[in-house]
Coordinates of C-alpha atoms and ligand atoms in Angstrom, one line a residue:
M1 CA -50.9 -25.0 8.0
N2 CA -49.5 -27.1 5.2
S3 CA -45.9 -26.6 3.7
S4 CA -46.8 -24.4 1.0
D5 CA -48.8 -22.2 3.2
I6 CA -45.7 -21.9 5.4
I7 CA -43.5 -21.1 2.6
E8 CA -45.6 -18.4 1.1
K9 CA -45.7 -16.9 4.7
I10 CA -41.9 -17.1 4.9
H11 CA -41.5 -15.3 1.7
G12 CA -44.0 -12.7 2.6
L13 CA -42.1 -12.0 5.9
K14 CA -38.7 -12.0 4.2
R15 CA -39.8 -9.2 2.0
E16 CA -41.4 -7.1 4.8
R17 CA -38.6 -7.4 7.2
N18 CA -35.8 -7.3 4.1
A19 CA -34.5 -10.6 5.5
V20 CA -32.0 -13.3 3.9
I21 CA -32.1 -16.9 4.8
L22 CA -28.6 -18.5 5.1
A23 CA -28.5 -22.3 5.5
H24 CA -25.7 -24.6 6.3
N25 CA -25.1 -27.8 4.1
Y26 CA -26.4 -30.1 6.6
Q27 CA -29.9 -28.6 7.2
I28 CA -33.0 -30.7 6.5
S29 CA -34.1 -30.5 2.9
E30 CA -37.1 -28.2 3.5
V31 CA -34.9 -25.7 4.9
Q32 CA -32.2 -26.0 2.1
D33 CA -35.0 -25.2 -0.3
I34 CA -36.3 -22.1 1.1
A35 CA -32.7 -20.6 1.7
D36 CA -31.2 -17.7 -0.4
Y37 CA -27.8 -19.2 0.1
I38 CA -26.5 -22.6 1.2
G39 CA -23.1 -23.3 1.9
D40 CA -20.1 -24.1 4.2
S41 CA -19.0 -22.2 7.3
L42 CA -16.4 -20.1 5.2
G43 CA -19.3 -19.5 2.5
L44 CA -21.9 -18.4 4.9
S45 CA -19.4 -16.1 6.9
V46 CA -18.5 -14.4 3.5
T47 CA -22.1 -14.1 2.5
A48 CA -23.0 -12.7 5.7
S49 CA -20.3 -10.0 5.4
K50 CA -21.7 -8.8 2.1
T51 CA -25.4 -8.9 2.6
N52 CA -27.5 -5.8 2.2
A53 CA -30.4 -7.3 4.0
D54 CA -31.2 -6.1 7.5
V55 CA -32.2 -9.4 9.2
I56 CA -30.2 -12.6 8.6
V57 CA -32.0 -15.8 9.6
F58 CA -29.3 -18.2 10.2
C59 CA -30.1 -21.7 9.8
G60 CA -27.3 -23.7 11.3
V61 CA -25.7 -23.9 14.7
H62 CA -24.9 -21.2 17.2
F63 CA -21.2 -20.3 16.3
M64 CA -22.4 -19.7 12.7
A65 CA -24.8 -17.2 13.8
E66 CA -22.3 -15.7 16.2
T67 CA -19.9 -15.1 13.1
A68 CA -22.6 -13.4 11.3
S69 CA -23.3 -11.0 14.4
I70 CA -19.3 -10.6 14.5
L71 CA -19.3 -9.4 11.0
N72 CA -22.7 -7.6 11.0
P73 CA -23.1 -5.5 14.4
D74 CA -25.9 -3.5 12.9
K75 CA -28.0 -6.2 11.5
I76 CA -30.4 -8.4 13.4
I77 CA -29.1 -12.0 13.2
L78 CA -31.9 -14.5 14.0
M79 CA -31.5 -18.3 15.0
P80 CA -35.0 -20.3 14.5
D81 CA -33.9 -22.7 17.3
I82 CA -31.5 -21.2 20.0
N83 CA -30.8 -24.5 21.3
A84 CA -28.8 -25.4 18.2
G85 CA -25.4 -25.6 19.4
C86 CA -22.2 -27.3 18.3
P87 CA -20.7 -29.9 21.0
M88 CA -17.3 -29.3 19.5
A89 CA -17.4 -25.6 19.9
D90 CA -18.6 -26.3 23.6
M91 CA -15.2 -28.3 24.0
I92 CA -13.2 -25.1 24.6
T93 CA -13.6 -21.8 26.6
A94 CA -11.8 -18.7 26.7
N95 CA -10.2 -19.3 30.1
A96 CA -9.0 -22.7 29.1
L97 CA -7.4 -21.2 26.0
L98 CA -5.8 -18.5 28.0
S99 CA -4.2 -21.2 30.5
L100 CA -2.7 -23.1 27.5
K101 CA -1.4 -19.7 26.2
T102 CA 0.5 -19.1 29.4
K103 CA 2.3 -22.3 29.0
H104 CA 3.1 -21.5 25.2
P105 CA 3.4 -17.6 25.6
K106 CA 5.1 -17.3 22.0
A107 CA 2.5 -19.4 20.2
K108 CA 0.3 -18.0 17.7
V109 CA -3.5 -19.2 18.2
V110 CA -5.5 -20.4 15.0
S111 CA -9.1 -21.3 16.1
Y112 CA -11.3 -23.1 13.9
V113 CA -14.7 -21.1 13.4
N114 CA -16.3 -23.8 15.5
T115 CA -15.7 -21.8 18.6
P116 CA -17.5 -19.5 20.8
A117 CA -17.1 -15.8 20.1
E118 CA -14.9 -15.4 23.3
V119 CA -12.5 -18.1 22.0
K120 CA -12.2 -16.1 18.8
A121 CA -11.5 -12.8 20.6
E122 CA -8.3 -14.6 22.2
S123 CA -7.1 -15.9 18.7
D124 CA -4.9 -14.5 16.3
I125 CA -6.5 -15.9 13.3
C126 CA -9.5 -18.0 12.6
C127 CA -9.8 -20.9 9.9
T128 CA -12.5 -23.1 8.4
S129 CA -12.4 -26.7 7.2
S130 CA -11.8 -25.3 3.6
N131 CA -8.8 -22.9 4.3
A132 CA -7.2 -24.4 7.4
I133 CA -4.0 -25.4 5.5
N134 CA -3.6 -21.9 4.0
I135 CA -4.3 -20.2 7.1
V136 CA -1.6 -21.9 8.9
E137 CA 0.8 -21.5 5.9
S138 CA 0.0 -17.9 6.2
I139 CA 1.5 -17.5 9.5
M140 CA 5.2 -16.0 8.7
D141 CA 6.5 -16.9 12.2
T142 CA 7.6 -20.5 12.2
G143 CA 7.2 -21.2 15.9
E144 CA 4.5 -22.9 17.6
I145 CA 0.8 -22.7 16.8
I146 CA -2.0 -23.6 18.9
F147 CA -4.7 -25.1 16.6
A148 CA -8.1 -25.4 18.5
P149 CA -10.5 -27.1 19.2
D150 CA -10.5 -30.1 16.7
K151 CA -7.6 -32.4 17.1
Y152 CA -8.5 -34.3 14.1
L153 CA -8.5 -31.1 12.0
S154 CA -5.3 -30.1 13.6
H155 CA -3.8 -33.6 12.9
Y156 CA -4.8 -33.3 9.2
V157 CA -3.3 -29.8 8.8
S158 CA -0.2 -31.0 10.4
T159 CA 0.1 -33.7 7.8
Q160 CA -0.2 -31.2 4.8
T161 CA 2.0 -28.7 6.4
N162 CA 5.5 -28.8 8.2
R163 CA 4.3 -26.5 11.0
K164 CA 4.4 -27.6 14.5
L165 CA 0.9 -27.6 15.9
I166 CA -0.4 -27.8 19.5
P167 CA -3.9 -29.4 19.3
W168 CA -6.7 -29.0 21.6
D169 CA -8.4 -32.2 22.8
G170 CA -11.8 -31.5 20.9
Y171 CA -13.5 -33.3 18.1
C172 CA -16.9 -33.7 16.3
P173 CA -19.1 -36.3 18.1
T174 CA -20.9 -36.7 14.8
H175 CA -17.9 -37.1 12.4
V176 CA -16.1 -39.8 14.8
K177 CA -19.1 -41.9 14.1
I178 CA -17.6 -42.7 10.7
L179 CA -15.4 -45.6 11.2
P180 CA -12.7 -47.0 8.8
E181 CA -14.9 -50.1 8.3
D182 CA -17.6 -48.2 7.1
I183 CA -15.5 -46.9 4.4
L184 CA -14.3 -50.3 3.6
R185 CA -17.6 -51.8 3.7
Q186 CA -19.0 -49.1 1.1
K187 CA -16.0 -49.5 -1.0
K188 CA -16.6 -53.1 -1.2
S189 CA -20.1 -52.6 -2.2
Y190 CA -19.5 -49.9 -4.7
P191 CA -15.9 -50.5 -6.3
E192 CA -16.0 -47.7 -8.9
A193 CA -17.0 -44.9 -6.3
K194 CA -14.7 -42.1 -5.2
V195 CA -14.3 -41.5 -1.5
I196 CA -14.6 -37.9 -0.2
V197 CA -14.3 -37.2 3.6
H198 CA -14.6 -34.2 5.9
P199 CA -11.2 -33.3 7.7
E200 CA -13.2 -33.5 11.1
C201 CA -13.0 -37.4 10.4
T202 CA -10.3 -39.5 12.2
P203 CA -7.0 -40.0 10.6
S204 CA -7.7 -43.6 10.0
V205 CA -10.8 -42.6 7.9
I206 CA -8.9 -39.8 6.2
Q207 CA -6.3 -42.2 5.1
L208 CA -8.9 -44.3 3.1
A209 CA -10.3 -41.1 1.3
D210 CA -9.6 -39.9 -2.2
E211 CA -10.3 -36.5 -1.2
V212 CA -10.5 -34.4 2.0
L213 CA -13.1 -31.6 1.7
S214 CA -15.1 -28.9 3.3
T215 CA -18.8 -29.4 2.6
S216 CA -18.9 -26.7 -0.1
G217 CA -15.6 -28.5 -1.4
M218 CA -17.6 -31.9 -1.7
C219 CA -20.3 -29.9 -3.8
K220 CA -17.9 -28.6 -6.0
Y221 CA -16.1 -32.0 -6.4
A222 CA -19.3 -33.7 -7.1
K223 CA -20.1 -31.2 -10.1
T224 CA -16.7 -31.2 -11.4
S225 CA -15.2 -34.7 -11.2
D226 CA -15.6 -37.4 -13.8
A227 CA -16.9 -39.8 -10.7
N228 CA -20.4 -41.1 -11.3
E229 CA -20.6 -42.6 -7.8
I230 CA -19.4 -41.1 -4.7
I231 CA -19.0 -42.2 -1.1
V232 CA -19.5 -39.3 1.3
G233 CA -17.8 -39.2 4.6
T234 CA -19.7 -36.4 6.5
E235 CA -23.0 -35.5 8.1
I236 CA -25.8 -37.1 6.0
G237 CA -27.7 -33.8 5.3
I238 CA -25.4 -33.1 2.6
L239 CA -26.7 -35.8 0.3
Y240 CA -30.0 -33.8 -0.4
R241 CA -27.9 -31.1 -2.0
L242 CA -25.6 -33.5 -3.7
S243 CA -28.3 -35.5 -5.4
K244 CA -30.3 -32.4 -6.3
E245 CA -27.4 -30.7 -8.1
N246 CA -26.0 -33.8 -9.7
L247 CA -28.9 -35.9 -11.2
G248 CA -27.5 -39.2 -12.7
K249 CA -24.7 -39.3 -10.3
K250 CA -25.0 -41.6 -7.1
F251 CA -24.1 -40.7 -3.6
Y252 CA -23.8 -43.0 -0.8
P253 CA -23.4 -42.1 2.9
A254 CA -20.0 -43.4 4.4
S255 CA -22.2 -43.9 7.7
E256 CA -26.1 -43.6 8.4
N257 CA -24.9 -42.8 11.8
A258 CA -23.2 -39.5 10.9
I259 CA -26.2 -37.3 12.1
C260 CA -25.7 -34.0 13.7
P261 CA -28.7 -33.5 15.9
N262 CA -28.2 -29.9 16.4
M263 CA -28.2 -29.1 12.7
K264 CA -31.7 -31.0 12.5
L265 CA -33.3 -28.7 15.1
T266 CA -34.2 -25.9 12.4
T267 CA -37.7 -26.6 10.7
L268 CA -39.7 -24.7 8.3
E269 CA -42.2 -23.8 11.1
K270 CA -39.3 -22.5 13.4
V271 CA -38.1 -20.3 10.4
L272 CA -41.6 -18.9 10.1
W273 CA -42.0 -18.2 13.7
S274 CA -38.5 -16.7 13.8
L275 CA -39.5 -14.0 11.3
E276 CA -42.9 -13.6 13.0
D277 CA -41.6 -12.9 16.4
M278 CA -38.0 -11.8 15.4
K279 CA -36.6 -14.4 17.9
Y280 CA -33.9 -15.8 18.8
Q281 CA -31.7 -12.7 18.3
V282 CA -27.9 -13.6 18.7
K283 CA -25.8 -10.6 19.3
V284 CA -22.2 -10.9 20.3
P285 CA -21.1 -8.2 23.2
E286 CA -19.2 -5.3 21.4
D287 CA -16.0 -5.9 23.5
I288 CA -15.7 -9.4 22.6
R289 CA -17.1 -8.7 19.0
V290 CA -14.5 -6.4 18.2
R291 CA -11.6 -8.4 19.1
A292 CA -13.1 -11.5 17.5
K293 CA -13.6 -9.7 14.2
M294 CA -9.8 -9.1 14.1
A295 CA -9.4 -13.1 14.0
V296 CA -12.3 -13.5 11.8
D297 CA -11.1 -10.6 9.4
R298 CA -7.6 -12.0 9.1
M299 CA -9.2 -15.2 7.7
I300 CA -11.1 -13.5 5.2
G301 CA -8.1 -11.8 4.3
V302 CA -6.1 -14.6 3.4
I303 CA -8.6 -16.4 1.4
Ligands
13P401 P1 -17.9 -27.0 6.9 O1 -17.3 -25.6 7.0 O2 -17.0 -27.8 6.1 O3 -19.1 -26.9 6.2 O4 -17.9 -27.8 8.3 C1 -18.6 -27.2 9.2 C2 -19.0 -28.4 10.3 O5 -19.7 -28.0 11.4 C3 -18.7 -29.4 9.9 O6 -19.1 -30.6 11.0
SF4_402 FE1 -20.7 -29.2 15.4 FE2 -20.0 -31.7 14.3 FE3 -22.6 -30.8 14.2 FE4 -20.6 -29.6 12.7 S1 -21.4 -31.7 12.5 S2 -21.9 -28.5 13.7 S3 -18.8 -29.8 14.1 S4 -21.3 -31.3 16.1

């Protein structure tokens, strides 16, 4: 089957099943092109919370599909490839978090959405890369805050607020591949270019940036800023969307090594099979879902 046949079949099955396709900004170009909505973790969560569809095909990684399940217990959430996980989310477990909480019994817990549902269930509030500063500032209690699992996002937020954060020792294996020397090399090659980076980057990379933005924040910046050339410090899948939406502007990856293999597991064929076979369904158990939803709802209430 060629890709136009696959696309036609996907559209037919979408109508038949009343399905919507959500895709993260890092997905491969063909998948971005068939999506009803492309966005960052926050945008995808909010869209998932508002959809009237019966079925959500989630083209992203596992924690994102779980968040859709947390917000939509009555809908069918499908992942075209169930092996698409997030190594950072796997760097924390609910038991490990509970053990840290016993050492800091008064601390509030802010968990990045890149966490398993069980961890969200033990958290006071969630955040994403686009709202982490606001979420931390929304906590009235000025005592300690456990911020998990991304130590670099935690460091960045602590430089932007005057709150005491207790970091977790997690990180994104893709974003740590972007090195300060990559930014310096690209700046030398493109002296007029602005530098935008994701807050999952290391502090030495963040220091060299003009703007620190979530993936959708980057898309907005590219459209609204006067910059005609932009060096992009995040997973390189986003360059497709940036170039498509901003004809005439030039985008350069900070590093060609910044590839998230899990984000590349979803293909057009797998999206089709997923709708044909109604696989792979992601459903968070009800007792965990109810507690995790409180943390996700609190986040959605702040933004
Ligand atoms: P965004 O919320 O900025 O899209 O980030 C999600 C993610 O996994 C980044 O690596
Ligand atoms: Fe997880 Fe990093 Fe991949 Fe984002 S880019 S899904 S944080 S491993």
